[in-house]
Tab-separated table of C-alpha atoms and ligand atoms in Angstrom:
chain	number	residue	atom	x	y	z
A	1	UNK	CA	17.621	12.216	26.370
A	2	UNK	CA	19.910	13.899	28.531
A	3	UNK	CA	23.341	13.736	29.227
A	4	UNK	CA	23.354	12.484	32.602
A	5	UNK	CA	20.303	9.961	31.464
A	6	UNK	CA	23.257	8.569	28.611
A	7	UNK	CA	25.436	7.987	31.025
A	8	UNK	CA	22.844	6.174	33.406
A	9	UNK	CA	21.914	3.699	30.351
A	10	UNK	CA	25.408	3.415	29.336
A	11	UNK	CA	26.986	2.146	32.663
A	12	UNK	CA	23.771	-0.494	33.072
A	13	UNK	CA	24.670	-1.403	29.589
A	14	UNK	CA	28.939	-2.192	30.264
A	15	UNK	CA	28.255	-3.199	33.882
A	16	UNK	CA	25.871	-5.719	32.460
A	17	UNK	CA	26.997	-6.712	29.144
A	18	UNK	CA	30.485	-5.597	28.569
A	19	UNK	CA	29.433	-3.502	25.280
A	20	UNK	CA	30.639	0.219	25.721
A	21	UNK	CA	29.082	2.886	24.008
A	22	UNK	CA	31.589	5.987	23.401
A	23	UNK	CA	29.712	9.444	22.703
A	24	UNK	CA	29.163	9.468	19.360
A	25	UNK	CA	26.472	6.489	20.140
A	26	UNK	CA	24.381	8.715	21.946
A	27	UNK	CA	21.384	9.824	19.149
A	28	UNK	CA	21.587	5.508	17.947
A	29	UNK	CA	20.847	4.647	21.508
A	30	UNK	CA	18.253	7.368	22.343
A	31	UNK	CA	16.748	6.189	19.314
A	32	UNK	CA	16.287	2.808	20.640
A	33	UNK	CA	15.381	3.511	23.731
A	34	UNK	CA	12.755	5.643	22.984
A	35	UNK	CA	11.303	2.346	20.853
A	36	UNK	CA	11.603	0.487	23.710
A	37	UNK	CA	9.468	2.691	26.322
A	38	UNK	CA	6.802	3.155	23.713
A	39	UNK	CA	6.255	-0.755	22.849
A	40	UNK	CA	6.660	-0.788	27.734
A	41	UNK	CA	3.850	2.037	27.837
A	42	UNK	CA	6.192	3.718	30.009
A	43	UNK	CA	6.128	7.487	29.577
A	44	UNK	CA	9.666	8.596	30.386
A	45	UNK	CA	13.306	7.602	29.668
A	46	UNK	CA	13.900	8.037	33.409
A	47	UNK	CA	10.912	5.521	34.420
A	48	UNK	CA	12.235	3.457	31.519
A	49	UNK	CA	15.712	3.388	33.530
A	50	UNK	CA	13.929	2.175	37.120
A	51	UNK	CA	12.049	-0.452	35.153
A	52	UNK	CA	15.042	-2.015	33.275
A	53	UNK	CA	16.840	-2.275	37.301
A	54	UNK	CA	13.793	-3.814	38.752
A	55	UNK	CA	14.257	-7.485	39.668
A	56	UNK	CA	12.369	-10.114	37.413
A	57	UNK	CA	10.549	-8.019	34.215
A	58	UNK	CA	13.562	-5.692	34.331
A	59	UNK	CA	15.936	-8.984	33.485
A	60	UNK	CA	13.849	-9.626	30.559
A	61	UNK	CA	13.087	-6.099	29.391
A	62	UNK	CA	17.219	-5.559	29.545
A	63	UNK	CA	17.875	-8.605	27.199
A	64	UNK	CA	15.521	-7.183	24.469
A	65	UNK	CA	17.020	-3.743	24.404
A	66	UNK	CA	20.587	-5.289	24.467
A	67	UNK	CA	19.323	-7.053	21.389
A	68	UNK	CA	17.940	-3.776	19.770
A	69	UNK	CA	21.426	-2.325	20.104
A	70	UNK	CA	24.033	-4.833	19.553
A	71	UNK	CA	25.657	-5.635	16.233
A	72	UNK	CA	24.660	-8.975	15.409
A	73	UNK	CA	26.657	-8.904	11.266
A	74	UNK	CA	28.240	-12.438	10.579
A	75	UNK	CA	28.062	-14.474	7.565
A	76	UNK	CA	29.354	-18.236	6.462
A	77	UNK	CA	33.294	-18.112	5.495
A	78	UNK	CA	33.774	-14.656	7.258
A	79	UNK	CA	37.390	-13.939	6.952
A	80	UNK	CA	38.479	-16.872	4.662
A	81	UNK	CA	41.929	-16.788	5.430
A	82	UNK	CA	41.290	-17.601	8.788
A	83	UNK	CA	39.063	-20.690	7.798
A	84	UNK	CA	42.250	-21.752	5.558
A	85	UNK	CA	44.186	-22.017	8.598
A	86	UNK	CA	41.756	-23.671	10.738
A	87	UNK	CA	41.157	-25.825	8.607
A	88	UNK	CA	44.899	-26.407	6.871
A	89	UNK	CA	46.585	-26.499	9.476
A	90	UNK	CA	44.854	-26.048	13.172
A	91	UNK	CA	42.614	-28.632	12.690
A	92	UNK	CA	44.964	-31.707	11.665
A	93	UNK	CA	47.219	-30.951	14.677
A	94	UNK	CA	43.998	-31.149	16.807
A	95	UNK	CA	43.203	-34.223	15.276
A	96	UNK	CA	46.200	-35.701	15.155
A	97	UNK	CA	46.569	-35.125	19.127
A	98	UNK	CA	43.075	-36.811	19.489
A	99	UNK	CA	44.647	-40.179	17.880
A	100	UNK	CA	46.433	-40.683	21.525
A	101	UNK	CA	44.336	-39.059	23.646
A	102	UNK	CA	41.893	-40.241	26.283
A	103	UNK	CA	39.414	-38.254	25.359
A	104	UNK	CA	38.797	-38.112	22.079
A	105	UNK	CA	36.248	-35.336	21.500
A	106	UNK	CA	36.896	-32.203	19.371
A	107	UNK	CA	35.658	-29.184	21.312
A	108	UNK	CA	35.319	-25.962	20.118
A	109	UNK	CA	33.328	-22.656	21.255
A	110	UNK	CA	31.859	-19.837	19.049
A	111	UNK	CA	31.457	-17.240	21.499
A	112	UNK	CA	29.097	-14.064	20.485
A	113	UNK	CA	28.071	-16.530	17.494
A	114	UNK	CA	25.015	-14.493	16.341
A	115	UNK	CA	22.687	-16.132	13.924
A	116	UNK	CA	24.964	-19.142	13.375
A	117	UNK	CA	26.955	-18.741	10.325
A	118	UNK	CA	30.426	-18.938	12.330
A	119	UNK	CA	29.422	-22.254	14.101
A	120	UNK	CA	27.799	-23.779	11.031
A	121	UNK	CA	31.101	-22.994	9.287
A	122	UNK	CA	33.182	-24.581	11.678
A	123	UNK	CA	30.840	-27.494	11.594
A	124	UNK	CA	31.307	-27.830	7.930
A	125	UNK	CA	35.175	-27.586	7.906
A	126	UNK	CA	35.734	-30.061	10.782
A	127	UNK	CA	33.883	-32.684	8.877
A	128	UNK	CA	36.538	-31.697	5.645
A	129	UNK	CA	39.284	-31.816	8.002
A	130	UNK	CA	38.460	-35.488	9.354
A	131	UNK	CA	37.752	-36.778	6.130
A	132	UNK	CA	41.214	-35.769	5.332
A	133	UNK	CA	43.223	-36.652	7.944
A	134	UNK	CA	41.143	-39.561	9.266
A	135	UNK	CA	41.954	-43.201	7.555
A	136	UNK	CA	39.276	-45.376	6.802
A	137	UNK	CA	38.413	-48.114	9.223
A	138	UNK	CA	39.289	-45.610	12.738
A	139	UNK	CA	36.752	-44.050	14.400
A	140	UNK	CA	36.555	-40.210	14.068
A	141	UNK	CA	37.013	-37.772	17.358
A	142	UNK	CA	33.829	-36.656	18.103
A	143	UNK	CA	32.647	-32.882	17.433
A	144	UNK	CA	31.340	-31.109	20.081
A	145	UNK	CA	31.250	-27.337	19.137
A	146	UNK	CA	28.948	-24.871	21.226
A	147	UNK	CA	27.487	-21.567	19.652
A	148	UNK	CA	26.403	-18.986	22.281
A	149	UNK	CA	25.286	-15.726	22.035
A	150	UNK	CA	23.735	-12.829	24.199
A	151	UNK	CA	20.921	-12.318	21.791
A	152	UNK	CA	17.566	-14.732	21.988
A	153	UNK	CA	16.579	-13.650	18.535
A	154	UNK	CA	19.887	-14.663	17.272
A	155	UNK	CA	19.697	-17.604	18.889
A	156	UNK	CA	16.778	-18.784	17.521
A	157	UNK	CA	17.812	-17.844	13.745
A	158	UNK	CA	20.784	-20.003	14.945
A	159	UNK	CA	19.005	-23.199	16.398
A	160	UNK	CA	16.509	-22.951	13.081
A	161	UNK	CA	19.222	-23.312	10.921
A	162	UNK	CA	17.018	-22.138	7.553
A	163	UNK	CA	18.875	-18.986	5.911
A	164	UNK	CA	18.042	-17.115	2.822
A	165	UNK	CA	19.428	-17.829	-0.660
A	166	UNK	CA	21.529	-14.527	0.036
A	167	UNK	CA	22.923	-15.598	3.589
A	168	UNK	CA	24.651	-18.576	1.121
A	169	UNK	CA	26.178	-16.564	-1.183
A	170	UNK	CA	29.380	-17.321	0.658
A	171	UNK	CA	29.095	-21.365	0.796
A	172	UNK	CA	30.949	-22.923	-1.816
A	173	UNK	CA	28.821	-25.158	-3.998
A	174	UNK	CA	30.390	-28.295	-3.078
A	175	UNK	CA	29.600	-27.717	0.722
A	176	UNK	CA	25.817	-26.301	-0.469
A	177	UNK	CA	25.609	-30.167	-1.829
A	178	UNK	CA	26.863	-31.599	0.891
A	179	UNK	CA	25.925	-29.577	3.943
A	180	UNK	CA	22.573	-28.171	2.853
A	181	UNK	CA	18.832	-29.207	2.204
A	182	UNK	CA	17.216	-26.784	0.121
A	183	UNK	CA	13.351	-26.245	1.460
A	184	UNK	CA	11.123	-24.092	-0.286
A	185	UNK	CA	14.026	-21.822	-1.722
A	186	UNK	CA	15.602	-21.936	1.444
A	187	UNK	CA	18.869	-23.831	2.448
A	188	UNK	CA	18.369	-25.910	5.794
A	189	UNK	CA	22.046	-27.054	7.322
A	190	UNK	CA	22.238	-30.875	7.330
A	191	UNK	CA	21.296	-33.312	10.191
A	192	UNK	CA	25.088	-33.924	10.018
A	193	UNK	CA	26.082	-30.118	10.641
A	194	UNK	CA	22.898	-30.046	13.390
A	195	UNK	CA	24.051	-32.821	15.371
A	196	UNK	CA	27.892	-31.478	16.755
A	197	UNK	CA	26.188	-28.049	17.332
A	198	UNK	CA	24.242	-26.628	20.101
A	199	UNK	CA	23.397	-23.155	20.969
A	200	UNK	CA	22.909	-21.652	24.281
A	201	UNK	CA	22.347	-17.843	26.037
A	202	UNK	CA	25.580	-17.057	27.340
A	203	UNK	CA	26.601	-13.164	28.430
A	204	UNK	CA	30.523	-13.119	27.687
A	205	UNK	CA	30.621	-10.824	31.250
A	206	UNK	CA	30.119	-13.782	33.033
A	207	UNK	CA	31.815	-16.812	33.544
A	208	UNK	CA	31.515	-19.649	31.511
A	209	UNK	CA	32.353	-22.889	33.709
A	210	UNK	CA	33.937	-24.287	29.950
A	211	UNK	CA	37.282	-26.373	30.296
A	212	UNK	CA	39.439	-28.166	28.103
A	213	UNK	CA	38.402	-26.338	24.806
A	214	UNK	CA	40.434	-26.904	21.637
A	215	UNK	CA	39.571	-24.118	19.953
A	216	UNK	CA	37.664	-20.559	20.400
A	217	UNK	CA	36.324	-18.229	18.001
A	218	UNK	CA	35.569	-15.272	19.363
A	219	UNK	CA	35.901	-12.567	16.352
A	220	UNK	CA	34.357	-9.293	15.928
A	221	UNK	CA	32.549	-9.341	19.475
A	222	UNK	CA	35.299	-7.785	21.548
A	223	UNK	CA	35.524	-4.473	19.731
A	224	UNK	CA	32.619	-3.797	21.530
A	225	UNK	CA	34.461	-4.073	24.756
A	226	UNK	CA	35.997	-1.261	26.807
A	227	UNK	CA	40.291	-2.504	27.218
A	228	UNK	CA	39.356	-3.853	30.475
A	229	UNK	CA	36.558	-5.744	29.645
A	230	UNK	CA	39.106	-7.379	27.047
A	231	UNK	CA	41.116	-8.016	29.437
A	232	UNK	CA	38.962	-9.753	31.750
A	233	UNK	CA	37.599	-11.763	28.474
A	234	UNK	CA	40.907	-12.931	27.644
A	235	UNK	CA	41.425	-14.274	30.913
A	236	UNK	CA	38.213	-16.009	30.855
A	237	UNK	CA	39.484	-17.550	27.615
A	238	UNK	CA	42.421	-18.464	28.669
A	239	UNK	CA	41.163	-20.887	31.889
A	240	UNK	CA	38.754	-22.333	29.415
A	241	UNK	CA	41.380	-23.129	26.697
A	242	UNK	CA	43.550	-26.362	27.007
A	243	UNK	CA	47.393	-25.704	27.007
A	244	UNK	CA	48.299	-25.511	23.348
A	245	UNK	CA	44.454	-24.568	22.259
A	246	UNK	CA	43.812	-21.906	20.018
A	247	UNK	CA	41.884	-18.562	19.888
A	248	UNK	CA	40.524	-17.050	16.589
A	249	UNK	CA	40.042	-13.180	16.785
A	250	UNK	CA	38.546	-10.594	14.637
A	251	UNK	CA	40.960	-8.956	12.170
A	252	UNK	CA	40.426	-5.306	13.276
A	253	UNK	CA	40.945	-6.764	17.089
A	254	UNK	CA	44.413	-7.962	18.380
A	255	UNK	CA	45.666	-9.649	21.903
A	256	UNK	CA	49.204	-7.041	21.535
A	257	UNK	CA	49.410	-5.273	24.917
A	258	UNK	CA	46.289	-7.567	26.645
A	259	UNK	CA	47.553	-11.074	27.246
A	260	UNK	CA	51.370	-12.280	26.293
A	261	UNK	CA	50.130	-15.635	26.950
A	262	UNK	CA	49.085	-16.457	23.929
A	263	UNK	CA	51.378	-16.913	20.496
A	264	UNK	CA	50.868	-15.611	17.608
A	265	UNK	CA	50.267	-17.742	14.949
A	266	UNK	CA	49.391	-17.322	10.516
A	267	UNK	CA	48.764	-18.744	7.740
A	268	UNK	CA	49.108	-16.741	4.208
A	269	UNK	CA	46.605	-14.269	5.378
A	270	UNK	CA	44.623	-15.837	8.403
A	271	UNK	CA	45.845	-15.609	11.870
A	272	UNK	CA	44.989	-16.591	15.150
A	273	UNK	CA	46.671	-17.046	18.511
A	274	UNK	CA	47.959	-20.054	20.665
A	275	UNK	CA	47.395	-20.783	24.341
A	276	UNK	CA	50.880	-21.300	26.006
B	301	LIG	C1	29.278	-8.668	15.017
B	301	LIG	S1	28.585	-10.129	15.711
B	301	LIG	C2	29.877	-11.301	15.362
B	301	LIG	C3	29.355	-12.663	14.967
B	301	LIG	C4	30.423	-13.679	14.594
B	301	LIG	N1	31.305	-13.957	15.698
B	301	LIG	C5	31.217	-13.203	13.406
B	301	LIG	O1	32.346	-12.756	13.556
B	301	LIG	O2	30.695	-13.257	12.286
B	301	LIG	C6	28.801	-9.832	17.487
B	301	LIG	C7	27.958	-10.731	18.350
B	301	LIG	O3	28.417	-10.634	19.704
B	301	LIG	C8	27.297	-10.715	20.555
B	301	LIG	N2	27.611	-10.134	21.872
B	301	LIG	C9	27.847	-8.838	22.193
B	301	LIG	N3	28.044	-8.709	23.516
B	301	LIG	C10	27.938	-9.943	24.045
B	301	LIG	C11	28.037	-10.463	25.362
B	301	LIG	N4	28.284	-9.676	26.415
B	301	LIG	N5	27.868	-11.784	25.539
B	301	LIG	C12	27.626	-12.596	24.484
B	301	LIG	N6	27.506	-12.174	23.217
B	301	LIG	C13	27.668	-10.863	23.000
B	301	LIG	C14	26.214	-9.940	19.816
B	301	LIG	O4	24.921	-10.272	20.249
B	301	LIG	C15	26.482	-10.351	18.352
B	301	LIG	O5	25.691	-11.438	17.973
């Protein structure tokens, strides 16, 4: 692959997606590309190129290389500090505002949510939270909390909701009891978990049309993202947040010197940022 074919790929790739590959990436994506054109029958990376900008197959054929070349690492509990704080402390405010409001539904997004670990996790410590700070004899808010994702593969791992005895290794025991069916060595998330959660395809360089969200998750997706690509993200966040709703980053990723309209909030170890 040449250098000026790099840089033709890499500009579809943030123009489309967001993701920015710096030039150390350049052997990983050739790599993949060449994959690609083989499984296509196309001969070279240049013909490759034209087919990937043509209208309707080109759509398609763009999605499955994005998916060859993004990071799609996640697992239940990731960063347990920050889980502490959701649910500690995050979660009973929510809940507590939902007692007097009109609408009464918890919503929360899992943006870049991969094979569905994060929103399954938030699943399972919403349910903790209301059984905590809910008395017996009220009805609970609602849980509405969307997983989305670039990645159709990931997706679909996501919407199955079946994961390997070492995807688990994270879950506590007393949520494997409560939140899991085992099936044929596997663990299956609960009708419970299932029915707050939906997944859909969502490209984070678009807009989202999502208002009035409690809470987002968006962790370990925007390190992938050129500084003005964050920027533009935040933004995007920020019009779909409710005043006083929160936003849970990655730990190597920060909002310092991209958006001072959030505050920065913690918890022992876990952080995450408010929505002024
Ligand atoms: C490293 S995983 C993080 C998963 C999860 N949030 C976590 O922290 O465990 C990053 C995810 O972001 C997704 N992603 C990357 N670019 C995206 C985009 N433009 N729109 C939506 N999702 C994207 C990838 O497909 C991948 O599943």
């Amino acid at each position: 692959m040449t250098n000026e074919e790099y840089l033709l790929f890499r500009s579809l790739i943030y123009n489309e997606s967001g993701m920015y590959f710096k030039d150390t990436k350049k052997e990983f994506m050739e790599s993949k590309i060449i994959k690609r054109l083989k499984a296509n029958n196309i001969r070279s990376i240049y013909r490759y190129y034209k087919h990937l900008i043509s209208e309707s197959e080109g759509k398609r054929e763009f999605l499955v290389l994005i998916d060859t070349l993004r990071i799609g690492e996640t697992s239940f509990f990731r960063n347990r500090p920050q889980f502490d704080l959701f649910r500690e402390k995050i979660l009973p405010e929510v809940i507590e505002e939902k007692k007097k409001a009109v609408c009464k539904a918890v919503k929360i997004w899992s943006a870049g949510c991969s094979t569905g670990e994060e929103p399954y996790t938030i699943a399972m410590e919403c349910y903790e939270a209301v059984e905590k700070n809910y008395r017996r004899g009220l009805t609970p808010p609602l849980l509405e909390i969307i997983g989305s994702d670039i990645s159709f593969s990931a997706l679909k791992t996501a919407k199955a909701g079946i994961y390997s005895k070492e995807r688990i290794e994270e879950v506590e025991e007393k949520y494997l009891m409560k939140y899991f069916n085992v099936e044929d060595g596997s663990y299956a998330v609960s009708e419970q978990i299932r029915r707050c959660t939906v997944f859909d395809f969502h490209n984070l360089k678009n807009e989202n049309g999502l208002r009035e969200i409690d809470i987002i998750f968006c962790r370990n997706v925007m390190i992938y993202f050129d500084l003005a690509e964050q920027k533009r993200l935040i933004d995007k966040f920020y019009a779909s947040l409710k005043p006083g709703g929160y936003l849970f980053i990655g730990h190597s990723e920060t909002l310092q010197g991209l958006d001072d309209r959030f505050k920065f909030t913690y918890f022992n170890k876990g952080t995450a940022y408010k929505r002024i």
